[in-house]
Coordinates of N, CA and C in Angstrom, one line a residue:
X1 N -30.8 -29.1 -0.3 CA -30.6 -27.8 -1.0 C -29.2 -27.8 -1.5
X2 N -29.0 -27.3 -2.7 CA -27.6 -27.2 -3.3 C -26.8 -26.2 -2.6
X3 N -25.5 -26.4 -2.7 CA -24.6 -25.4 -2.1 C -24.8 -24.0 -2.6
X4 N -25.1 -23.9 -3.9 CA -25.3 -22.5 -4.4 C -26.5 -21.9 -3.8
X5 N -27.6 -22.7 -3.6 CA -28.8 -22.1 -3.0 C -28.6 -21.8 -1.5
X6 N -27.8 -22.7 -0.9 CA -27.4 -22.4 0.5 C -26.7 -21.1 0.7
X7 N -25.7 -20.9 -0.2 CA -25.0 -19.6 -0.2 C -25.9 -18.4 -0.4
X8 N -26.8 -18.6 -1.3 CA -27.7 -17.4 -1.6 C -28.6 -17.2 -0.4
X9 N -29.1 -18.2 0.2 CA -30.1 -18.1 1.3 C -29.4 -17.6 2.6
X10 N -28.2 -18.1 2.8 CA -27.5 -17.7 4.1 C -26.2 -16.9 3.9
X11 N -26.2 -16.2 2.8 CA -25.0 -15.5 2.4 C -24.5 -14.5 3.4
X12 N -25.5 -13.8 4.1 CA -25.1 -12.8 5.0 C -24.3 -13.4 6.2
X13 N -24.7 -14.6 6.7 CA -24.0 -15.2 7.8 C -22.6 -15.6 7.4
X14 N -22.5 -16.2 6.2 CA -21.2 -16.7 5.8 C -20.3 -15.5 5.5
X15 N -20.9 -14.4 4.9 CA -20.1 -13.2 4.6 C -19.6 -12.6 5.8
X16 N -20.4 -12.6 6.9 CA -20.0 -12.0 8.2 C -18.8 -12.8 8.7
X17 N -18.9 -14.1 8.6 CA -17.8 -15.0 9.2 C -16.6 -14.8 8.4
X18 N -16.7 -14.7 7.0 CA -15.5 -14.5 6.2 C -14.9 -13.1 6.4
X19 N -15.8 -12.1 6.7 CA -15.3 -10.8 7.0 C -14.4 -10.7 8.2
X20 N -14.7 -11.6 9.2 CA -13.8 -11.7 10.3 C -12.4 -12.1 9.9
X21 N -12.3 -13.1 9.0 CA -11.0 -13.6 8.6 C -10.2 -12.5 7.8
X22 N -10.9 -11.7 7.0 CA -10.2 -10.7 6.3 C -9.7 -9.6 7.2
X23 N -10.5 -9.1 8.1 CA -10.2 -8.0 9.0 C -9.1 -8.3 10.0
X24 N -9.0 -9.6 10.3 CA -8.1 -10.0 11.4 C -6.7 -10.4 10.9
X25 N -6.4 -10.4 9.6 CA -5.1 -10.8 9.1 C -4.1 -9.6 9.3
X26 N -2.8 -10.0 9.5 CA -1.8 -9.0 9.8 C -1.5 -8.3 8.5
X27 N -0.9 -7.1 8.6 CA -0.5 -6.3 7.4 C 0.9 -6.7 7.0
X28 N 1.2 -6.5 5.7 CA 2.5 -6.7 5.2 C 3.5 -5.7 5.7
X29 N 4.7 -6.1 5.9 CA 5.8 -5.1 6.2 C 6.6 -4.8 5.0
X30 N 6.7 -3.6 4.6 CA 7.4 -3.2 3.4 C 8.9 -2.9 3.8
X31 N 9.8 -3.7 3.3 CA 11.2 -3.6 3.6 C 11.9 -2.6 2.6
X32 N 11.4 -2.5 1.4 CA 12.0 -1.5 0.5 C 10.9 -1.1 -0.5
X33 N 10.8 0.2 -0.7 CA 9.9 0.7 -1.8 C 10.6 1.8 -2.5
X34 N 10.9 1.6 -3.8 CA 11.8 2.5 -4.5 C 11.1 2.9 -5.9
X35 N 10.9 4.2 -6.1 CA 10.4 4.6 -7.4 C 11.5 5.4 -8.1
X36 N 12.7 5.5 -7.5 CA 13.8 6.2 -8.1 C 13.7 7.7 -8.3
X37 N 12.7 8.3 -7.7 CA 12.6 9.7 -7.7 C 13.6 10.3 -6.7
X38 N 14.6 11.0 -7.2 CA 15.7 11.5 -6.4 C 16.7 10.5 -5.9
X39 N 16.7 9.3 -6.5 CA 17.7 8.3 -6.1 C 19.1 8.6 -6.5
X40 N 20.1 8.1 -5.8 CA 21.5 8.3 -6.2 C 22.1 6.9 -6.4
X41 N 22.9 6.8 -7.5 CA 23.6 5.5 -7.7 C 25.1 5.7 -7.4
X42 N 25.6 4.8 -6.6 CA 27.0 4.9 -6.2 C 27.8 3.9 -7.0
X43 N 29.0 4.4 -7.4 CA 29.9 3.6 -8.3 C 31.1 3.1 -7.5
X44 N 31.5 1.9 -7.7 CA 32.7 1.4 -7.1 C 32.6 0.9 -5.7
X45 N 31.4 0.8 -5.1 CA 31.2 0.4 -3.7 C 30.9 -1.1 -3.7
X46 N 31.2 -1.7 -2.6 CA 30.9 -3.1 -2.4 C 30.1 -3.3 -1.0
X47 N 29.5 -4.4 -0.8 CA 28.9 -4.7 0.5 C 29.7 -5.7 1.1
X48 N 30.5 -5.3 2.1 CA 31.4 -6.2 2.8 C 31.0 -6.5 4.2
X49 N 30.4 -7.6 4.5 CA 30.0 -8.0 5.8 C 31.0 -9.0 6.4
X50 N 32.0 -9.4 5.7 CA 32.9 -10.4 6.2 C 33.7 -10.0 7.4
X51 N 34.0 -8.7 7.5 CA 34.8 -8.1 8.6 C 34.0 -7.1 9.4
X52 N 32.7 -7.1 9.2 CA 31.8 -6.1 9.9 C 31.3 -6.7 11.2
X53 N 31.1 -5.9 12.1 CA 30.5 -6.3 13.4 C 29.0 -6.1 13.4
X54 N 28.5 -5.2 12.5 CA 27.1 -5.0 12.3 C 26.8 -4.9 10.8
X55 N 25.6 -5.2 10.4 CA 25.2 -5.2 9.0 C 24.9 -3.8 8.4
X56 N 26.0 -3.0 8.3 CA 25.8 -1.6 7.9 C 26.8 -1.1 6.9
X57 N 27.5 -2.0 6.3 CA 28.5 -1.6 5.3 C 27.9 -1.4 4.0
X58 N 27.7 -0.1 3.6 CA 27.1 0.3 2.3 C 25.7 -0.3 2.1
X59 N 25.0 -0.5 3.1 CA 23.6 -0.9 3.0 C 22.8 0.3 2.7
X60 N 21.6 0.1 2.3 CA 20.6 1.2 2.0 C 21.1 2.2 0.9
X61 N 21.9 1.6 0.0 CA 22.4 2.4 -1.1 C 22.2 1.6 -2.4
X62 N 21.9 2.3 -3.5 CA 21.9 1.7 -4.8 C 23.4 1.8 -5.3
X63 N 23.9 0.6 -5.6 CA 25.3 0.5 -6.1 C 25.3 0.0 -7.5
X64 N 26.0 0.6 -8.4 CA 26.0 0.3 -9.8 C 27.4 -0.2 -10.3
X65 N 27.3 -1.0 -11.3 CA 28.5 -1.4 -12.1 C 28.1 -1.1 -13.5
X66 N 28.7 -0.1 -14.2 CA 28.4 0.2 -15.5 C 27.5 1.5 -15.7
X67 N 26.8 1.6 -16.8 CA 26.2 2.8 -17.2 C 24.7 2.9 -16.8
X68 N 24.5 2.9 -15.5 CA 23.1 3.1 -14.9 C 23.0 4.5 -14.5
X69 N 21.7 5.0 -14.7 CA 21.5 6.4 -14.4 C 20.0 6.6 -14.1
X70 N 19.6 7.5 -13.2 CA 18.2 7.9 -12.9 C 17.7 8.7 -14.1
X71 N 16.6 8.3 -14.7 CA 16.1 9.1 -15.8 C 14.6 9.3 -15.6
X72 N 14.0 10.3 -16.3 CA 12.6 10.5 -16.3 C 12.1 10.8 -17.7
X73 N 10.8 10.4 -18.0 CA 10.3 10.6 -19.4 C 11.0 9.6 -20.3
X74 N 11.2 10.0 -21.5 CA 11.9 9.1 -22.5 C 11.1 7.8 -22.7
X75 N 11.8 6.7 -22.4 CA 11.2 5.4 -22.6 C 10.2 5.0 -21.5
X76 N 10.0 5.8 -20.5 CA 9.1 5.5 -19.4 C 7.7 5.6 -19.9
X77 N 7.0 4.4 -19.7 CA 5.5 4.3 -20.1 C 4.9 3.4 -19.1
X78 N 3.6 3.5 -18.8 CA 2.9 2.7 -17.8 C 3.3 1.2 -18.0
X79 N 3.6 0.5 -16.9 CA 3.5 0.9 -15.5 C 4.7 1.8 -14.9
X80 N 5.7 2.0 -15.7 CA 6.7 3.0 -15.2 C 6.0 4.4 -15.1
X81 N 6.3 5.0 -13.9 CA 5.4 6.2 -13.6 C 6.2 7.5 -13.3
X82 N 7.3 7.7 -14.1 CA 8.1 8.9 -13.9 C 9.5 8.6 -13.9
X83 N 10.2 8.8 -12.8 CA 11.6 8.5 -12.7 C 11.9 7.0 -12.6
X84 N 13.0 6.5 -13.2 CA 13.3 5.1 -13.2 C 14.8 4.9 -13.4
X85 N 15.2 3.7 -13.1 CA 16.7 3.4 -13.3 C 16.9 2.8 -14.7
X86 N 17.6 3.6 -15.5 CA 17.9 3.2 -16.9 C 19.3 2.7 -17.1
X87 N 19.4 1.5 -17.7 CA 20.7 1.1 -18.2 C 21.0 1.6 -19.5
X88 N 21.9 2.6 -19.6 CA 22.2 3.2 -20.9 C 23.2 2.4 -21.7
X89 N 23.0 2.3 -23.0 CA 23.8 1.4 -23.8 C 25.3 1.8 -23.7
X90 N 26.1 0.8 -23.3 CA 27.6 1.1 -23.3 C 28.1 0.8 -24.7
X91 N 29.4 1.2 -24.8 CA 30.1 1.1 -26.1 C 30.4 -0.4 -26.4
X92 N 30.6 -1.2 -25.4 CA 30.8 -2.6 -25.6 C 29.8 -3.4 -24.8
X93 N 29.5 -4.6 -25.3 CA 28.4 -5.4 -24.7 C 28.8 -6.1 -23.4
X94 N 28.7 -5.4 -22.3 CA 29.0 -5.9 -21.0 C 27.7 -6.0 -20.2
X95 N 27.6 -7.0 -19.4 CA 26.5 -7.1 -18.4 C 26.7 -6.2 -17.3
X96 N 25.9 -5.2 -17.1 CA 26.0 -4.3 -16.0 C 25.0 -4.5 -14.9
X97 N 25.4 -4.2 -13.6 CA 24.7 -4.6 -12.5 C 24.2 -3.4 -11.7
X98 N 23.0 -3.5 -11.1 CA 22.5 -2.5 -10.2 C 21.9 -3.2 -9.0
X99 N 22.4 -3.0 -7.8 CA 21.9 -3.7 -6.6 C 21.8 -2.9 -5.4
X100 N 21.0 -3.4 -4.4 CA 20.7 -2.7 -3.2 C 20.7 -3.7 -2.1
X101 N 21.4 -3.3 -1.0 CA 21.4 -4.2 0.2 C 20.7 -3.5 1.4
X102 N 19.9 -4.2 2.1 CA 19.1 -3.6 3.2 C 19.2 -4.6 4.4
X103 N 19.1 -4.0 5.6 CA 19.2 -4.7 6.8 C 18.0 -5.6 6.9
X104 N 18.2 -6.9 7.4 CA 17.1 -7.9 7.5 C 17.2 -8.6 8.8
X105 N 17.8 -8.0 9.8 CA 17.9 -8.7 11.1 C 16.6 -9.0 11.8
X106 N 15.6 -8.3 11.4 CA 14.3 -8.5 12.0 C 13.4 -9.5 11.2
X107 N 13.9 -10.0 10.1 CA 13.1 -10.9 9.3 C 13.5 -12.3 9.6
X108 N 12.6 -13.1 10.2 CA 12.9 -14.4 10.7 C 12.9 -15.5 9.6
X109 N 13.5 -16.6 9.9 CA 13.5 -17.7 9.0 C 12.0 -18.2 8.9
X110 N 11.7 -18.6 7.7 CA 10.3 -19.0 7.4 C 9.4 -17.9 6.9
X111 N 9.9 -16.7 6.9 CA 9.1 -15.6 6.4 C 9.0 -15.7 4.9
X112 N 7.8 -15.4 4.4 CA 7.5 -15.3 3.0 C 7.7 -13.9 2.5
X113 N 8.4 -13.7 1.4 CA 8.7 -12.4 0.9 C 8.2 -12.4 -0.6
X114 N 7.8 -11.2 -1.0 CA 7.5 -10.9 -2.4 C 8.3 -9.7 -2.8
X115 N 8.9 -9.9 -4.0 CA 9.7 -8.9 -4.7 C 8.9 -8.5 -6.0
X116 N 8.5 -7.3 -6.1 CA 7.7 -6.8 -7.3 C 8.5 -5.6 -7.9
X117 N 8.4 -5.5 -9.2 CA 9.1 -4.4 -9.9 C 8.5 -4.4 -11.3
X118 N 8.8 -3.3 -12.0 CA 8.5 -3.1 -13.4 C 9.8 -3.0 -14.2
X119 N 9.9 -3.5 -15.4 CA 11.1 -3.5 -16.2 C 10.8 -3.5 -17.7
X120 N 11.8 -3.0 -18.4 CA 11.8 -3.1 -19.9 C 13.2 -3.6 -20.3
X121 N 13.3 -4.5 -21.2 CA 14.6 -4.9 -21.7 C 14.4 -5.4 -23.2
X122 N 14.6 -4.5 -24.1 CA 14.1 -4.7 -25.5 C 14.9 -5.6 -26.4
X123 N 16.2 -5.7 -26.0 CA 17.1 -6.4 -27.0 C 17.9 -7.6 -26.3
X124 N 17.7 -7.8 -25.0 CA 18.4 -8.9 -24.4 C 17.6 -9.3 -23.1
X125 N 17.8 -10.6 -22.8 CA 17.2 -11.1 -21.6 C 17.9 -10.5 -20.4
X126 N 17.2 -10.1 -19.4 CA 17.8 -9.5 -18.2 C 17.6 -10.6 -17.0
X127 N 18.2 -10.3 -15.9 CA 18.1 -11.2 -14.7 C 17.9 -10.4 -13.5
X128 N 17.1 -10.9 -12.6 CA 16.9 -10.3 -11.2 C 17.4 -11.3 -10.2
X129 N 18.1 -10.9 -9.2 CA 18.6 -11.7 -8.1 C 18.1 -11.3 -6.7
X130 N 17.9 -12.2 -5.8 CA 17.7 -11.9 -4.4 C 18.6 -12.8 -3.6
X131 N 19.4 -12.2 -2.8 CA 20.4 -13.0 -2.0 C 20.3 -12.6 -0.5
X132 N 20.8 -13.5 0.3 CA 20.9 -13.2 1.8 C 22.4 -13.2 2.2
X133 N 22.7 -12.3 3.1 CA 24.1 -12.2 3.6 C 24.1 -12.1 5.1
X134 N 25.2 -12.6 5.7 CA 25.4 -12.7 7.1 C 26.7 -12.0 7.5
X135 N 26.6 -11.3 8.6 CA 27.8 -10.6 9.2 C 28.8 -11.6 9.5
X136 N 30.1 -11.3 9.2 CA 31.2 -12.2 9.5 C 31.4 -13.2 8.4
X137 N 30.5 -13.4 7.5 CA 30.6 -14.4 6.5 C 30.7 -13.9 5.1
X138 N 29.9 -13.0 4.8 CA 29.6 -12.6 3.3 C 30.1 -11.2 3.0
X139 N 30.5 -11.1 1.7 CA 30.8 -9.8 1.1 C 30.4 -9.9 -0.4
X140 N 30.0 -8.8 -0.9 CA 29.5 -8.8 -2.3 C 30.2 -7.8 -3.1
X141 N 31.0 -8.3 -4.1 CA 31.7 -7.5 -5.0 C 30.9 -7.4 -6.3
X142 N 30.6 -6.2 -6.9 CA 29.8 -6.2 -8.1 C 30.4 -6.7 -9.3
X143 N 31.6 -7.2 -9.3 CA 32.2 -7.8 -10.5 C 31.9 -9.3 -10.6
X144 N 32.0 -9.8 -11.8 CA 31.8 -11.3 -12.0 C 32.8 -12.1 -11.2
X145 N 32.5 -13.2 -10.7 CA 31.1 -13.9 -10.9 C 30.1 -13.3 -9.9
X146 N 28.9 -13.3 -10.4 CA 27.8 -12.7 -9.7 C 26.9 -13.7 -9.0
X147 N 27.0 -13.7 -7.6 CA 26.2 -14.7 -6.8 C 26.5 -16.1 -7.3
X148 N 27.8 -16.4 -7.5 CA 28.2 -17.7 -7.9 C 28.8 -18.4 -6.6
X149 N 28.0 -19.2 -6.0 CA 28.3 -19.8 -4.7 C 29.5 -20.7 -4.8
X150 N 29.8 -21.3 -6.0 CA 30.9 -22.2 -6.1 C 32.2 -21.4 -6.3
X151 N 32.1 -20.4 -7.2 CA 33.3 -19.6 -7.5 C 33.6 -18.6 -6.5
X152 N 32.5 -18.0 -5.9 CA 32.7 -16.9 -4.9 C 31.7 -17.2 -3.8
X153 N 32.0 -18.1 -2.9 CA 31.0 -18.5 -1.9 C 30.7 -17.3 -0.9
X154 N 31.6 -16.3 -0.8 CA 31.4 -15.2 0.1 C 30.3 -14.3 -0.4
X155 N 29.9 -14.4 -1.6 CA 28.8 -13.6 -2.2 C 27.5 -13.7 -1.4
X156 N 27.3 -14.7 -0.7 CA 26.1 -14.9 0.1 C 25.3 -16.1 -0.4
X157 N 24.1 -16.1 0.1 CA 23.2 -17.2 -0.3 C 22.2 -16.8 -1.3
X158 N 22.2 -17.4 -2.5 CA 21.3 -17.0 -3.6 C 19.9 -17.6 -3.3
X159 N 19.0 -16.7 -3.1 CA 17.6 -17.1 -2.8 C 16.7 -17.2 -4.0
X160 N 17.0 -16.4 -5.0 CA 16.2 -16.5 -6.2 C 17.0 -15.9 -7.4
X161 N 17.0 -16.5 -8.5 CA 17.6 -15.9 -9.7 C 16.7 -16.2 -10.9
X162 N 16.1 -15.2 -11.5 CA 15.1 -15.4 -12.5 C 15.4 -14.6 -13.7
X163 N 15.4 -15.3 -14.9 CA 15.6 -14.6 -16.2 C 14.4 -13.8 -16.5
X164 N 14.6 -12.6 -17.0 CA 13.4 -11.7 -17.4 C 13.4 -11.7 -18.9
X165 N 12.2 -12.0 -19.4 CA 12.1 -12.2 -20.9 C 12.4 -10.8 -21.6
X166 N 13.0 -10.9 -22.8 CA 13.2 -9.8 -23.6 C 11.8 -9.2 -24.0
X167 N 11.7 -7.9 -23.8 CA 10.4 -7.2 -24.0 C 10.6 -5.8 -24.4
X168 N 9.8 -5.3 -25.4 CA 9.9 -3.9 -25.9 C 9.0 -3.0 -25.2
X169 N 8.2 -3.5 -24.2 CA 7.3 -2.7 -23.4 C 7.5 -3.0 -22.0
X170 N 7.0 -2.1 -21.1 CA 7.2 -2.3 -19.7 C 6.3 -3.4 -19.2
X171 N 6.9 -4.3 -18.4 CA 6.1 -5.4 -17.8 C 6.3 -5.4 -16.2
X172 N 5.3 -5.9 -15.5 CA 5.3 -6.1 -14.1 C 5.6 -7.5 -13.7
X173 N 6.5 -7.7 -12.7 CA 6.9 -9.0 -12.3 C 6.8 -9.1 -10.8
X174 N 6.4 -10.2 -10.3 CA 6.4 -10.5 -8.8 C 7.0 -11.8 -8.5
X175 N 8.0 -11.9 -7.6 CA 8.6 -13.1 -7.2 C 8.3 -13.4 -5.8
X176 N 8.1 -14.7 -5.5 CA 7.8 -15.1 -4.1 C 9.0 -16.0 -3.6
X177 N 9.4 -15.7 -2.4 CA 10.5 -16.5 -1.8 C 10.2 -16.7 -0.3
X178 N 10.5 -17.9 0.2 CA 10.4 -18.2 1.6 C 11.8 -18.4 2.2
X179 N 12.2 -17.6 3.2 CA 13.5 -17.7 3.8 C 13.7 -19.0 4.5
X180 N 14.7 -19.7 4.1 CA 15.1 -20.9 4.8 C 15.9 -20.7 6.1
X181 N 16.4 -19.5 6.2 CA 17.2 -19.1 7.4 C 17.1 -17.6 7.5
X182 N 17.5 -17.1 8.7 CA 17.5 -15.6 8.8 C 18.9 -15.1 8.3
X183 N 18.8 -13.8 7.9 CA 20.0 -13.1 7.4 C 20.1 -11.7 8.0
X184 N 21.4 -11.2 8.0 CA 21.6 -9.9 8.5 C 21.3 -8.9 7.4
X185 N 21.4 -9.3 6.2 CA 21.1 -8.3 5.1 C 20.5 -9.1 3.9
X186 N 19.6 -8.4 3.1 CA 19.1 -9.0 1.9 C 19.5 -8.1 0.8
X187 N 19.8 -8.7 -0.4 CA 20.3 -7.9 -1.5 C 19.5 -8.2 -2.7
X188 N 19.0 -7.1 -3.4 CA 18.3 -7.2 -4.6 C 19.2 -6.7 -5.8
X189 N 19.3 -7.5 -6.8 CA 20.2 -7.1 -7.9 C 19.5 -7.3 -9.3
X190 N 19.9 -6.4 -10.2 CA 19.4 -6.4 -11.6 C 20.6 -6.4 -12.5
X191 N 20.6 -7.3 -13.5 CA 21.7 -7.4 -14.4 C 21.1 -7.2 -15.8
X192 N 21.6 -6.2 -16.6 CA 21.2 -6.0 -17.9 C 22.4 -5.7 -18.8
X193 N 22.2 -6.0 -20.1 CA 23.3 -5.8 -21.0 C 22.9 -5.5 -22.4
X194 N 23.8 -5.3 -23.3 CA 23.5 -5.0 -24.7 C 24.0 -3.6 -25.0
X195 N 24.1 -3.3 -26.3 CA 24.6 -2.0 -26.7 C 23.6 -1.1 -27.4
X196 N 22.3 -1.6 -27.4 CA 21.2 -0.8 -28.0 C 19.9 -1.2 -27.4
X197 N 18.9 -0.5 -27.7 CA 17.6 -0.9 -27.1 C 17.2 -0.2 -25.8
X198 N 16.0 -0.4 -25.3 CA 15.5 0.2 -24.1 C 15.6 -0.8 -22.9
X199 N 16.2 -0.3 -21.8 CA 16.4 -1.1 -20.6 C 16.2 -0.2 -19.4
X200 N 15.4 -0.7 -18.5 CA 15.2 0.1 -17.2 C 14.4 -0.7 -16.2
X201 N 14.4 -0.2 -15.0 CA 13.7 -0.8 -13.8 C 13.0 0.3 -13.1
X202 N 11.8 0.0 -12.5 CA 11.0 1.0 -11.8 C 10.2 0.3 -10.7
X203 N 9.7 1.0 -9.7 CA 8.7 0.6 -8.7 C 9.1 -0.7 -8.1
X204 N 10.3 -0.7 -7.5 CA 10.8 -1.9 -6.8 C 10.3 -2.0 -5.4
X205 N 9.6 -3.1 -5.0 CA 9.0 -3.2 -3.7 C 9.3 -4.6 -3.2
X206 N 10.0 -4.7 -2.0 CA 10.2 -5.9 -1.3 C 9.5 -5.9 0.0
X207 N 8.6 -6.9 0.3 CA 7.8 -6.9 1.5 C 7.5 -8.3 2.0
X208 N 7.2 -8.4 3.2 CA 6.9 -9.7 3.8 C 5.4 -10.0 3.5
X209 N 5.1 -11.2 3.4 CA 3.7 -11.7 3.2 C 3.2 -12.2 4.5
X210 N 2.2 -11.6 5.1 CA 1.7 -12.0 6.4 C 1.0 -13.4 6.4
X211 N 1.2 -14.2 7.4 CA 0.5 -15.4 7.6 C -0.9 -15.1 8.2
X212 N -1.9 -15.9 7.9 CA -3.2 -15.6 8.5 C -3.1 -15.7 10.1
X213 N -3.7 -14.7 10.8 CA -3.6 -14.7 12.2 C -4.6 -15.7 12.8
X214 N -4.6 -15.9 14.1 CA -5.5 -16.9 14.7 C -7.0 -16.6 14.5
X215 N -7.3 -15.3 14.5 CA -8.7 -15.0 14.2 C -9.1 -15.3 12.8
X216 N -8.1 -15.1 11.9 CA -8.4 -15.3 10.5 C -8.7 -16.8 10.2
X217 N -7.8 -17.7 10.9 CA -8.0 -19.1 10.7 C -9.4 -19.5 11.4
X218 N -9.7 -18.9 12.5 CA -10.9 -19.2 13.2 C -12.1 -18.8 12.3
X219 N -12.0 -17.7 11.6 CA -13.1 -17.2 10.8 C -13.3 -18.2 9.6
X220 N -12.2 -18.7 9.0 CA -12.3 -19.6 7.9 C -12.9 -20.9 8.3
X221 N -12.5 -21.4 9.5 CA -13.1 -22.6 10.0 C -14.5 -22.5 10.3
X222 N -14.9 -21.3 10.9 CA -16.3 -21.1 11.3 C -17.2 -21.1 10.0
X223 N -16.7 -20.5 8.9 CA -17.4 -20.4 7.7 C -17.6 -21.8 7.1
X224 N -16.6 -22.6 7.2 CA -16.8 -24.0 6.7 C -17.8 -24.8 7.5
X225 N -17.7 -24.6 8.8 CA -18.7 -25.3 9.7 C -20.1 -24.9 9.4
X226 N -20.2 -23.6 9.2 CA -21.6 -23.0 8.9 C -22.2 -23.6 7.7
X227 N -21.4 -23.7 6.6 CA -21.9 -24.3 5.4 C -22.3 -25.8 5.5
X228 N -21.4 -26.6 6.3 CA -21.7 -28.0 6.5 C -22.9 -28.1 7.3
X229 N -23.1 -27.3 8.4 CA -24.3 -27.4 9.2 C -25.6 -27.1 8.4
X230 N -25.5 -26.1 7.6 CA -26.7 -25.8 6.8 C -27.1 -26.8 5.8
X231 N -26.1 -27.5 5.2 CA -26.4 -28.5 4.3 C -27.0 -29.8 5.0
X232 N -26.4 -30.1 6.2 CA -27.0 -31.2 6.9 C -28.4 -31.0 7.3
X233 N -28.7 -29.7 7.7 CA -30.1 -29.4 8.1 C -31.1 -29.6 7.0
X234 N -30.7 -29.5 5.8 CA -31.5 -29.7 4.7 C -31.6 -31.2 4.2

């Protein structure tokens, strides 16, 4: 009997086994979920963990360099869903930064992370950064160089740096990162520039990606064994 016919004939058994694997997986842990409704941007702050005893120096705040502002309406269109962080055109073409640091002491080495967000950048390529910082070692100044580990090694460990394509409409992006070590803080940063055009960020979510639990792996293994056994029987 072909595999397709086996699946049709014994689908309920296999579906039940696979259902076990789905229901037994762990849920993702959301580290940050930001829609910018009621958000406040702070100017002139830095994240300085070099001299800190705990990872709490200006964490859990949106810090800006340049002309960033919370806006609603205007250039916002799906998947932007209301309020968003807009980079307003400055008089001179400087790359302006918006970043957020959050405590990550409970996130272990080897953890898989996903960073998802929506953005628009109609006249210049933008960049998104994800970095790790450690108490007693790292500090982050929002001025250039930005996450340059050679010129400014105290900026932390750059985990991901991705250029975002120039686009005149809102796009959704998801990045995947596996932590090679644990950190006291994680930092998400957006860099945008230009003197004209539409630029903004919305719906920023950073979360862990759960590994399949023991029951999930058992369920997948049982499903495979069931298929093999049924094929051998025929």
